PDB file of C-alpha atoms in Angstrom:
ATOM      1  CA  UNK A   1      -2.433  26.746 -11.209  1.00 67.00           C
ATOM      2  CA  UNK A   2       0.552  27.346 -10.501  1.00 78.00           C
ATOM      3  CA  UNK A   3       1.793  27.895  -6.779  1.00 82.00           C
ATOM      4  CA  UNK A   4       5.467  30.376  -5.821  1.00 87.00           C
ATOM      5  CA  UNK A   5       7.192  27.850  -4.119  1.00 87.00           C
ATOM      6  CA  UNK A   6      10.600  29.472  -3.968  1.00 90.00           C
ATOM      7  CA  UNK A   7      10.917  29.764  -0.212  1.00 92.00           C
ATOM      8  CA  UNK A   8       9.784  25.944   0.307  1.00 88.00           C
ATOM      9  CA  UNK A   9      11.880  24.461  -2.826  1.00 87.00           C
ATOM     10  CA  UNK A  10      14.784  26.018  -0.662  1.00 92.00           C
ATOM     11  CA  UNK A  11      13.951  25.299   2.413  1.00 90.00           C
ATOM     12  CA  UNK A  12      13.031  21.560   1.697  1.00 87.00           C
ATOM     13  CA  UNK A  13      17.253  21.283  -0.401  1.00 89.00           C
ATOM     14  CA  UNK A  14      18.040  22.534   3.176  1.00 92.00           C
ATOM     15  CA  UNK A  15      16.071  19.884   5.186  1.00 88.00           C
ATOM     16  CA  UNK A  16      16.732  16.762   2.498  1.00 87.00           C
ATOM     17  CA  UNK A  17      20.603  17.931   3.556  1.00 91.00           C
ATOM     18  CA  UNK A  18      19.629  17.164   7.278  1.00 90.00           C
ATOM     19  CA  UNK A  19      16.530  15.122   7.207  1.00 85.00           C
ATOM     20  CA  UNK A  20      16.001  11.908   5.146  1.00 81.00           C
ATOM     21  CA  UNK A  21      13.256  12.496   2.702  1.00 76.00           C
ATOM     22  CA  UNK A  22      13.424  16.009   3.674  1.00 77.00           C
ATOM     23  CA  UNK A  23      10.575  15.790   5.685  1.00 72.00           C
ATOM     24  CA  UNK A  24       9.456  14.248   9.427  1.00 68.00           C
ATOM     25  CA  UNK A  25       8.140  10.689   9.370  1.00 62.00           C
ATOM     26  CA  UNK A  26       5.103   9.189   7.127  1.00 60.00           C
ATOM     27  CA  UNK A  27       4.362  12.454   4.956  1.00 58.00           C
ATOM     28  CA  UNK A  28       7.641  12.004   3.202  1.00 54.00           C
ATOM     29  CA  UNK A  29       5.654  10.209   1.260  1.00 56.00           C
ATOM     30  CA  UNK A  30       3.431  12.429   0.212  1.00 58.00           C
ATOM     31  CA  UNK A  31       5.658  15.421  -1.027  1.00 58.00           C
ATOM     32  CA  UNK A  32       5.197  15.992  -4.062  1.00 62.00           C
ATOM     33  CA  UNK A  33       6.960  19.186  -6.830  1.00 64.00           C
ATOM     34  CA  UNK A  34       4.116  21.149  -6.354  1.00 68.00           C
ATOM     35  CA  UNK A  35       2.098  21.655  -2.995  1.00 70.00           C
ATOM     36  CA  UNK A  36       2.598  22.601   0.071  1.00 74.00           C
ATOM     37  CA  UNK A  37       5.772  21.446   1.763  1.00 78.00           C
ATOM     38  CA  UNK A  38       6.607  23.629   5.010  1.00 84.00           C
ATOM     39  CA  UNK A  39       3.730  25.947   6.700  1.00 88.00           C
ATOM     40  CA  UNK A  40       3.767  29.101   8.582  1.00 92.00           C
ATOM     41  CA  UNK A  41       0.359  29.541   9.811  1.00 91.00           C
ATOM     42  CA  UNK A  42      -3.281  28.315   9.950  1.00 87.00           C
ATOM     43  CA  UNK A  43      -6.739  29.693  11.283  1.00 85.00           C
ATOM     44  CA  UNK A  44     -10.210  27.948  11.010  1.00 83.00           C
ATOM     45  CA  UNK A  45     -10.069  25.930   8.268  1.00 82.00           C
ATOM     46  CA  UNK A  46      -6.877  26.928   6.230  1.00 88.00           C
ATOM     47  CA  UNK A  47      -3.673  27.003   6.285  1.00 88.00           C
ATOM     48  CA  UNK A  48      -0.900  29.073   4.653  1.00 93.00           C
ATOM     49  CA  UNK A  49       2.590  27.867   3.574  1.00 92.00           C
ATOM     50  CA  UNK A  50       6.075  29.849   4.004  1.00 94.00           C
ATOM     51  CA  UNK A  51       5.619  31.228   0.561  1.00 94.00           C
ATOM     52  CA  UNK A  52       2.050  32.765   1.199  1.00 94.00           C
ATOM     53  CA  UNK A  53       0.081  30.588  -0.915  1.00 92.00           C
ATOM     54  CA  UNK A  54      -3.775  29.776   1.500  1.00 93.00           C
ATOM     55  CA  UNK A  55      -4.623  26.312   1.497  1.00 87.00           C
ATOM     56  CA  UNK A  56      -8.135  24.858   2.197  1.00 85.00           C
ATOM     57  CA  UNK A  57      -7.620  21.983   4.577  1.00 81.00           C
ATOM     58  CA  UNK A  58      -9.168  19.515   2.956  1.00 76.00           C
ATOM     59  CA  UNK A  59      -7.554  16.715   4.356  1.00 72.00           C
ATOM     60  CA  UNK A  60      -8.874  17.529   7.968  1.00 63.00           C
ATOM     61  CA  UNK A  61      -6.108  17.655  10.830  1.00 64.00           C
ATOM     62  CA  UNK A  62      -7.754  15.506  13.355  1.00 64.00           C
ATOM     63  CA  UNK A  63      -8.195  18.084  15.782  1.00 63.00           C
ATOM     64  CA  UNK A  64      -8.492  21.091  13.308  1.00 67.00           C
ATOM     65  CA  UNK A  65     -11.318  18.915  11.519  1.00 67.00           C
ATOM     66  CA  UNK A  66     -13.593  19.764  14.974  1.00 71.00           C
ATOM     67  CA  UNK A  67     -12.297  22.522  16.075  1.00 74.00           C
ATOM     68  CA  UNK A  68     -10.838  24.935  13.302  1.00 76.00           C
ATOM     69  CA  UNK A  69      -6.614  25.502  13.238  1.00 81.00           C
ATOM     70  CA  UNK A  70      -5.972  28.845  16.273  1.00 80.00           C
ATOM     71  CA  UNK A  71      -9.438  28.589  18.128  1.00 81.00           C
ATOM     72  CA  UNK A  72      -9.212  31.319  20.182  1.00 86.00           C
ATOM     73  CA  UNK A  73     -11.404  29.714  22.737  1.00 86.00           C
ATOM     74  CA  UNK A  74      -9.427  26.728  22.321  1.00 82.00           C
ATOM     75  CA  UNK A  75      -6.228  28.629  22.762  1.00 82.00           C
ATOM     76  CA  UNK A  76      -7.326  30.649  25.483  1.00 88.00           C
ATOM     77  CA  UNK A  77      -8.011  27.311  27.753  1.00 86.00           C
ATOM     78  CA  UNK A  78      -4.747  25.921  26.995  1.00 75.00           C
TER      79      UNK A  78
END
């Protein structure tokens, strides 16, 4: 399948201008052509990128993994 990445193939030229790798610490390494690069949202247990494409998490977010990404309980105790 093939993923619209136009928003995140620009926005990542941007950041590899300003950033090395492009990208914040240890996932550098794991950028890859396609796949998510930059996201703009999550709930339970996905995630969406700046482009729109949803993403199951299936590498579990160590807090995310228990709780779900934007618990509103969560959220409303914070």
């Amino acid at each position: 399948m093939k993923l619209k990445q136009n928003s995140s193939n620009k926005l990542f030229t941007r950041a590899q201008e300003l950033i090395p790798g492009g990208i914040f610490g240890h996932y550098k390494f794991a950028v890859r052509e396609e796949g998510p690069k930059f996201f703009s949202k999550a709930r339970d247990a996905y995630f969406w990128d700046i482009d729109g494409n949803k993403y199951l998490d299936l590498i579990c977010g160590w807090g995310p993994m228990i709780l779900g990404y934007n618990n509103p309980i969560i959220d409303k105790a914070a």
